[in-house]
Tab-separated table of C-alpha atoms in Angstrom:
chain	number	residue	atom	x	y	z
L	230	MET	CA	-10.495	41.014	-8.067
L	231	ASP	CA	-8.848	43.961	-9.223
L	232	LEU	CA	-5.401	44.179	-10.359
L	233	SER	CA	-4.031	45.755	-7.080
L	234	GLN	CA	-5.512	42.806	-5.173
L	235	ALA	CA	-3.907	40.374	-7.739
L	236	ILE	CA	-0.850	42.161	-6.664
L	237	LEU	CA	-1.325	41.576	-2.974
L	238	LEU	CA	-2.287	38.110	-3.629
L	239	ARG	CA	0.903	37.517	-5.669
L	240	ASN	CA	3.143	39.092	-3.077
L	241	SER	CA	1.378	36.815	-0.338
L	242	LEU	CA	2.050	33.991	-2.419
L	243	ARG	CA	5.848	34.873	-3.050
L	244	HIS	CA	6.009	36.014	0.702
L	245	ASN	CA	4.936	32.621	1.862
L	246	ASN	CA	7.097	30.694	-0.774
L	247	VAL	CA	3.938	29.006	-2.253
L	248	ILE	CA	4.953	26.508	-4.682
L	249	MET	CA	1.477	25.380	-5.784
L	250	ALA	CA	-2.041	26.797	-4.725
L	251	TYR	CA	-5.402	25.554	-5.953
L	252	ASN	CA	-8.856	26.304	-5.113
L	253	GLY	CA	-11.829	24.746	-6.683
L	254	THR	CA	-13.230	21.368	-7.669
L	255	VAL	CA	-10.699	18.507	-7.078
L	256	THR	CA	-11.074	15.739	-9.914
L	257	ASP	CA	-9.051	12.636	-10.357
L	258	ASP	CA	-7.477	14.134	-13.532
L	259	LEU	CA	-6.575	17.031	-11.722
L	260	MET	CA	-4.957	15.138	-9.229
L	261	VAL	CA	-2.889	13.190	-11.821
L	262	THR	CA	-1.981	16.425	-13.765
L	263	LEU	CA	-0.580	18.026	-10.365
L	264	ALA	CA	0.993	14.926	-9.470
L	265	ASP	CA	3.120	15.114	-12.356
L	266	LEU	CA	3.972	18.558	-11.900
L	267	LEU	CA	5.025	17.977	-8.438
L	268	LYS	CA	7.099	14.976	-9.608
L	269	GLU	CA	8.846	16.873	-11.960
L	270	ARG	CA	9.877	19.422	-9.586
L	271	LEU	CA	10.553	16.956	-6.986
L	272	VAL	CA	12.979	15.054	-9.073
L	273	ALA	CA	14.772	18.368	-10.130
L	274	ASN	CA	15.368	19.325	-6.302
L	275	ASP	CA	15.143	16.537	-4.239
L	276	GLU	CA	16.540	13.488	-3.064
L	277	VAL	CA	14.608	10.440	-3.910
L	278	LYS	CA	13.798	9.183	-0.519
L	279	ARG	CA	12.170	12.531	0.262
L	280	SER	CA	10.318	12.810	-3.110
L	281	LYS	CA	8.605	9.588	-2.026
L	282	LEU	CA	7.378	10.856	0.961
L	283	ILE	CA	6.210	14.255	-0.312
L	284	PHE	CA	4.653	12.448	-3.325
L	285	ALA	CA	2.458	10.169	-0.914
L	286	VAL	CA	1.600	12.641	1.439
L	287	PHE	CA	0.292	14.500	-1.683
L	288	MET	CA	-1.851	11.701	-3.348
L	289	GLU	CA	-3.492	10.954	-0.029
L	290	GLY	CA	-4.255	14.526	0.856
L	291	VAL	CA	-5.966	15.032	-2.435
L	292	GLN	CA	-7.398	11.593	-2.832
L	293	ASN	CA	-9.401	12.688	0.249
L	294	LEU	CA	-10.660	15.787	-1.376
L	295	ILE	CA	-11.657	13.900	-4.220
L	296	TRP	CA	-13.628	11.509	-2.146
L	297	HIS	CA	-15.446	14.162	-0.076
L	298	GLY	CA	-16.065	16.390	-3.415
L	299	LYS	CA	-17.861	13.443	-4.572
L	300	GLU	CA	-20.231	13.590	-1.694
L	301	HIS	CA	-21.261	17.258	-2.056
L	302	ALA	CA	-21.114	18.305	-5.735
L	303	GLU	CA	-20.779	22.024	-4.895
L	304	ASN	CA	-17.887	21.213	-2.836
L	305	MET	CA	-14.540	23.059	-3.465
L	306	GLY	CA	-11.026	21.793	-1.971
L	307	MET	CA	-8.056	23.685	-1.679
L	308	ILE	CA	-4.455	22.599	-2.132
L	309	LEU	CA	-1.629	24.482	-0.927
L	310	ILE	CA	2.261	23.717	-1.011
L	311	THR	CA	4.783	25.740	0.448
L	312	GLU	CA	8.514	25.538	0.660
L	313	HIS	CA	10.596	27.079	3.711
L	314	GLU	CA	13.879	26.032	4.780
L	315	LYS	CA	14.273	23.047	2.681
L	316	GLU	CA	10.761	21.693	4.208
L	317	ILE	CA	7.875	21.200	2.091
L	318	THR	CA	4.352	21.769	3.689
L	319	ILE	CA	1.262	20.157	1.829
L	320	MET	CA	-2.099	21.681	3.210
L	321	CYS	CA	-5.577	20.206	1.922
L	322	GLY	CA	-8.783	22.050	2.752
L	323	ASN	CA	-12.476	21.057	2.313
L	324	ARG	CA	-15.617	21.675	3.503
L	325	ILE	CA	-17.416	18.858	5.709
L	326	GLU	CA	-20.729	18.712	7.269
L	327	LYS	CA	-20.643	19.511	11.213
L	328	ASP	CA	-22.438	16.392	12.450
L	329	LYS	CA	-19.587	14.570	10.608
L	330	THR	CA	-16.497	16.044	12.276
L	331	GLN	CA	-16.625	14.193	15.766
L	332	GLY	CA	-15.308	11.128	14.198
L	333	LEU	CA	-12.768	12.725	12.398
L	334	LYS	CA	-11.647	15.095	15.460
L	335	ASP	CA	-11.236	11.745	17.418
L	336	ARG	CA	-9.045	10.006	14.773
L	337	LEU	CA	-7.150	13.475	14.695
L	338	THR	CA	-6.387	13.491	18.596
L	339	GLN	CA	-5.471	9.799	18.613
L	340	ILE	CA	-2.854	10.444	15.555
L	341	GLU	CA	-1.282	13.986	16.811
L	342	GLY	CA	-0.061	12.979	20.109
L	343	ALA	CA	1.029	9.436	18.852
L	344	ASP	CA	4.804	8.467	17.989
L	345	LYS	CA	5.728	6.912	15.062
L	346	GLU	CA	5.553	3.370	16.083
L	347	THR	CA	2.094	3.852	17.379
L	348	ILE	CA	0.932	5.407	14.203
L	349	ARG	CA	2.640	2.607	12.358
L	350	GLN	CA	0.424	-0.126	14.771
L	351	LEU	CA	-2.665	2.055	13.823
L	352	TYR	CA	-1.967	1.671	10.347
L	353	ARG	CA	-1.407	-2.095	10.573
L	354	ASP	CA	-4.789	-2.350	12.590
L	355	GLY	CA	-6.248	-0.130	9.989
L	356	MET	CA	-5.148	-2.510	6.854
L	357	SER	CA	-7.276	-5.249	8.172
L	358	ASN	CA	-10.288	-3.077	9.247
L	359	ALA	CA	-12.483	-4.384	6.492
L	360	SER	CA	-15.230	-1.404	6.789
L	361	GLU	CA	-15.154	0.920	3.877
L	362	HIS	CA	-17.573	3.480	5.050
L	363	GLU	CA	-15.239	6.183	5.566
L	364	GLY	CA	-14.143	6.271	2.014
L	365	PRO	CA	-11.936	4.161	-0.432
L	366	GLY	CA	-8.981	4.122	2.009
L	367	SER	CA	-11.226	3.982	4.835
L	368	GLY	CA	-9.130	6.112	7.582
L	369	LEU	CA	-5.673	4.835	6.462
L	370	GLY	CA	-4.920	7.979	4.415
L	371	LEU	CA	-4.741	10.004	7.262
L	372	LEU	CA	-2.342	7.488	9.018
L	373	GLU	CA	-0.298	7.694	5.549
L	374	ILE	CA	-0.074	11.473	5.718
L	375	ALA	CA	0.880	11.088	9.282
L	376	ARG	CA	3.430	8.194	8.988
L	377	ARG	CA	4.959	10.167	6.161
L	378	ALA	CA	5.172	13.716	7.667
L	379	THR	CA	8.786	14.344	9.445
L	380	HIS	CA	6.704	16.580	12.099
L	381	PRO	CA	3.603	16.068	13.676
L	382	ILE	CA	0.250	16.836	11.680
L	383	SER	CA	-1.730	19.902	12.209
L	384	TYR	CA	-5.103	20.714	11.412
L	385	ALA	CA	-7.779	23.358	11.808
L	386	PHE	CA	-11.792	23.485	11.869
L	387	VAL	CA	-13.208	26.756	10.917
L	388	ASP	CA	-16.810	27.153	11.007
L	389	VAL	CA	-18.468	28.276	7.806
L	390	ASP	CA	-22.281	28.319	8.690
L	391	ASP	CA	-24.806	26.119	10.964
L	392	HIS	CA	-24.201	22.930	8.995
L	393	SER	CA	-20.748	22.930	7.771
L	394	VAL	CA	-17.269	23.474	8.662
L	395	GLU	CA	-14.008	24.195	6.694
L	396	PHE	CA	-11.262	21.276	7.763
L	397	ILE	CA	-7.489	21.911	6.943
L	398	LEU	CA	-4.888	19.465	7.282
L	399	ALA	CA	-1.184	20.304	7.177
L	400	ALA	CA	1.708	18.122	6.948
L	401	THR	CA	5.592	18.954	6.299
L	402	ILE	CA	8.195	16.636	5.105
J	192	MET	CA	-4.904	-13.501	-16.306
J	193	ASN	CA	-2.535	-10.839	-17.858
J	194	ILE	CA	-3.169	-7.327	-17.283
J	195	ALA	CA	-0.808	-4.705	-18.734
J	196	ALA	CA	0.897	-1.749	-16.599
J	197	THR	CA	-0.574	1.506	-17.064
J	198	ASP	CA	0.771	4.930	-15.431
J	199	ARG	CA	-1.321	4.344	-12.581
J	200	THR	CA	-2.242	0.689	-12.467
J	201	PRO	CA	0.127	-2.364	-12.183
J	202	ALA	CA	0.879	-5.215	-14.345
J	203	ILE	CA	-0.578	-8.051	-12.815
J	204	THR	CA	-0.257	-11.859	-14.400
J	205	LEU	CA	-1.416	-14.900	-12.805
J	206	SER	CA	-0.344	-17.950	-14.761
J	207	GLN	CA	-0.975	-21.953	-14.080
J	208	SER	CA	2.278	-23.871	-14.606
J	209	PRO	CA	3.951	-22.949	-12.787
J	210	LEU	CA	1.528	-21.363	-10.468
J	211	LYS	CA	2.357	-17.761	-10.289
J	212	LEU	CA	1.090	-14.447	-9.275
J	213	SER	CA	3.087	-11.417	-10.090
J	214	ILE	CA	1.870	-7.792	-9.287
J	215	SER	CA	4.360	-4.774	-10.211
J	216	GLY	CA	4.051	-1.040	-10.689
J	217	GLU	CA	1.988	1.879	-9.684
J	218	SER	CA	-1.092	1.578	-8.028
J	219	PHE	CA	-3.702	4.368	-8.159
J	220	PRO	CA	-6.484	3.500	-10.315
J	221	GLU	CA	-9.442	5.869	-10.512
J	222	ASP	CA	-11.767	3.103	-9.495
J	223	VAL	CA	-10.140	0.713	-7.401
J	224	SER	CA	-12.776	-2.060	-6.868
J	225	ALA	CA	-13.241	-1.982	-10.639
J	226	PHE	CA	-9.692	-2.498	-11.006
J	227	TYR	CA	-8.992	-5.034	-8.450
J	228	GLY	CA	-12.585	-6.822	-8.505
J	229	GLU	CA	-11.699	-9.446	-11.063
J	230	VAL	CA	-8.122	-10.071	-9.434
J	231	ILE	CA	-9.585	-10.722	-6.098
J	232	ALA	CA	-12.031	-13.000	-7.393
J	233	ALA	CA	-9.732	-14.887	-9.477
J	234	ILE	CA	-7.251	-15.332	-6.159
J	235	ASN	CA	-10.439	-16.280	-4.220
J	236	GLN	CA	-11.249	-18.955	-6.710
J	237	LEU	CA	-7.772	-20.923	-6.447
J	238	THR	CA	-8.685	-23.055	-4.059
J	239	THR	CA	-10.976	-24.774	-6.552
J	240	THR	CA	-9.004	-23.977	-9.545
J	241	ALA	CA	-5.586	-24.803	-8.597
J	242	LYS	CA	-3.204	-27.261	-6.619
J	243	GLY	CA	0.215	-27.062	-5.450
J	244	LYS	CA	2.775	-24.165	-4.296
J	245	LEU	CA	1.943	-20.729	-5.247
J	246	GLU	CA	4.605	-18.386	-6.120
J	247	VAL	CA	3.797	-14.598	-5.462
J	248	GLU	CA	5.981	-11.781	-6.352
J	249	MET	CA	5.142	-8.222	-5.652
J	250	ALA	CA	7.134	-5.271	-6.826
J	251	MET	CA	5.251	-2.123	-6.013
J	252	VAL	CA	6.379	1.484	-6.557
J	253	TYR	CA	3.843	3.708	-5.445
J	254	ILE	CA	0.411	2.434	-3.938
J	255	ASN	CA	-2.313	4.370	-2.484
J	256	SER	CA	-4.200	3.821	0.680
J	257	SER	CA	-7.320	2.433	-1.253
J	258	SER	CA	-5.321	0.116	-3.334
J	259	ILE	CA	-3.864	-1.374	-0.208
J	260	LYS	CA	-7.191	-2.280	1.034
J	261	ALA	CA	-7.671	-4.315	-2.036
J	262	MET	CA	-4.151	-5.893	-1.677
J	263	TYR	CA	-5.043	-6.740	1.558
J	264	ARG	CA	-7.785	-8.841	0.252
J	265	ILE	CA	-5.823	-10.243	-2.301
J	266	PHE	CA	-3.449	-11.463	0.891
J	267	GLU	CA	-6.663	-12.961	2.477
J	268	GLY	CA	-7.207	-15.005	-0.862
J	269	LEU	CA	-3.602	-16.368	-0.613
J	270	ASP	CA	-4.109	-17.028	2.776
J	271	ALA	CA	-7.049	-19.055	2.119
J	272	TYR	CA	-5.102	-20.973	-0.604
J	273	ARG	CA	-2.381	-21.548	2.158
J	274	GLN	CA	-4.904	-23.081	4.522
J	275	ALA	CA	-6.463	-25.429	1.827
J	276	GLY	CA	-3.227	-27.149	2.364
J	277	ASN	CA	-1.021	-25.571	-0.447
J	278	GLU	CA	2.420	-23.980	-0.151
J	279	VAL	CA	2.514	-20.298	-0.658
J	280	GLN	CA	5.559	-18.334	-1.016
J	281	VAL	CA	5.483	-14.200	-1.154
J	282	THR	CA	8.402	-12.153	-2.276
J	283	TRP	CA	7.867	-8.538	-1.588
J	284	ILE	CA	10.369	-6.530	-3.450
J	285	ALA	CA	11.049	-2.936	-2.662
J	286	GLU	CA	13.448	-0.769	-4.609
J	287	ALA	CA	16.489	-0.248	-2.954
J	288	ASP	CA	16.284	2.973	-0.671
J	289	ASP	CA	12.581	2.856	-0.820
J	290	ASP	CA	11.559	2.789	2.786
J	291	ILE	CA	7.957	3.503	1.851
J	292	MET	CA	7.622	-0.029	0.184
J	293	GLN	CA	9.864	-1.726	2.223
J	294	GLU	CA	7.866	-0.915	5.355
J	295	LEU	CA	4.638	-1.660	3.521
J	296	GLY	CA	6.242	-5.043	2.884
J	297	GLU	CA	6.913	-5.635	6.596
J	298	ASP	CA	3.155	-4.201	7.568
J	299	PHE	CA	1.817	-7.075	5.377
J	300	LYS	CA	4.375	-9.824	6.584
J	301	ASP	CA	3.076	-8.830	10.143
J	302	ARG	CA	-0.546	-9.158	9.167
J	303	PHE	CA	-0.135	-12.268	7.801
J	304	GLN	CA	2.326	-14.316	9.692
J	305	SER	CA	1.398	-17.589	8.595
J	306	LEU	CA	2.364	-16.933	4.997
J	307	ASN	CA	6.128	-17.549	4.006
J	308	PHE	CA	6.924	-14.043	3.319
J	309	SER	CA	10.160	-12.509	2.374
J	310	VAL	CA	10.563	-8.696	2.174
J	311	GLU	CA	13.607	-7.769	0.032
J	312	GLN	CA	15.400	-4.652	-1.594
J	313	HIS	CA	16.463	-4.703	-5.273
J	314	ASP	CA	18.491	-2.284	-7.243
């Protein structure tokens, strides 16, 4: 990247009110560091209740990236936080294998059209679901994000090659 | 059992007389199974190592979804202790205005309806 491209990137970050952007390997240490930064900012700018919602969504989104990053050493994660008219949007993106997308798509379809009460019931069912094959939180993380978000979650799947897709999840609080 | 709190793991104490389990603080350990393993084991052994009323106090600040899974195991152990004929009283304490922890307490209460379970908000 040359300087003119860097300026374009900076302008784009400013124009879109990006307050945090990261692209690369997502580790546990990184999560803790970013969480502290975010906490400081939230304490300065937000009411306590909202801060807790934002923090919960951030943590679940990033833990999801760490989990998937462990499966594939070359996996890069993206974390993007933007602010627009007093609302914070947290986006997390990572590459996943194409043949693993169906289960995720099914769960997203179930969650995206659901009202808060339905999401809460799905969450309660998820708590007692002993299966841990999908990761440490075993599907609870996605429900946690949907539950804390003040708008319905949105997401995208972008084809990378024959075997993998980029998955991006966005939640606004 | 007496585990001191860290920035990302809760304080956990299990005392014998009176029989009481307390868990309080943050919970997002790097390795959830490693952290909660011995706690879950100790709770599961209660039916053979203890008898009588067990008081449980939980006051969490933040808890991630994988820790919630571990905490579910703890509640299963508590419920087994109750099923063995012992009284179990759970008090879940959320900080005032902490809707997330308040709701989570209600969710656990919903999952373990046979336990004496009160959800409270404290300043």
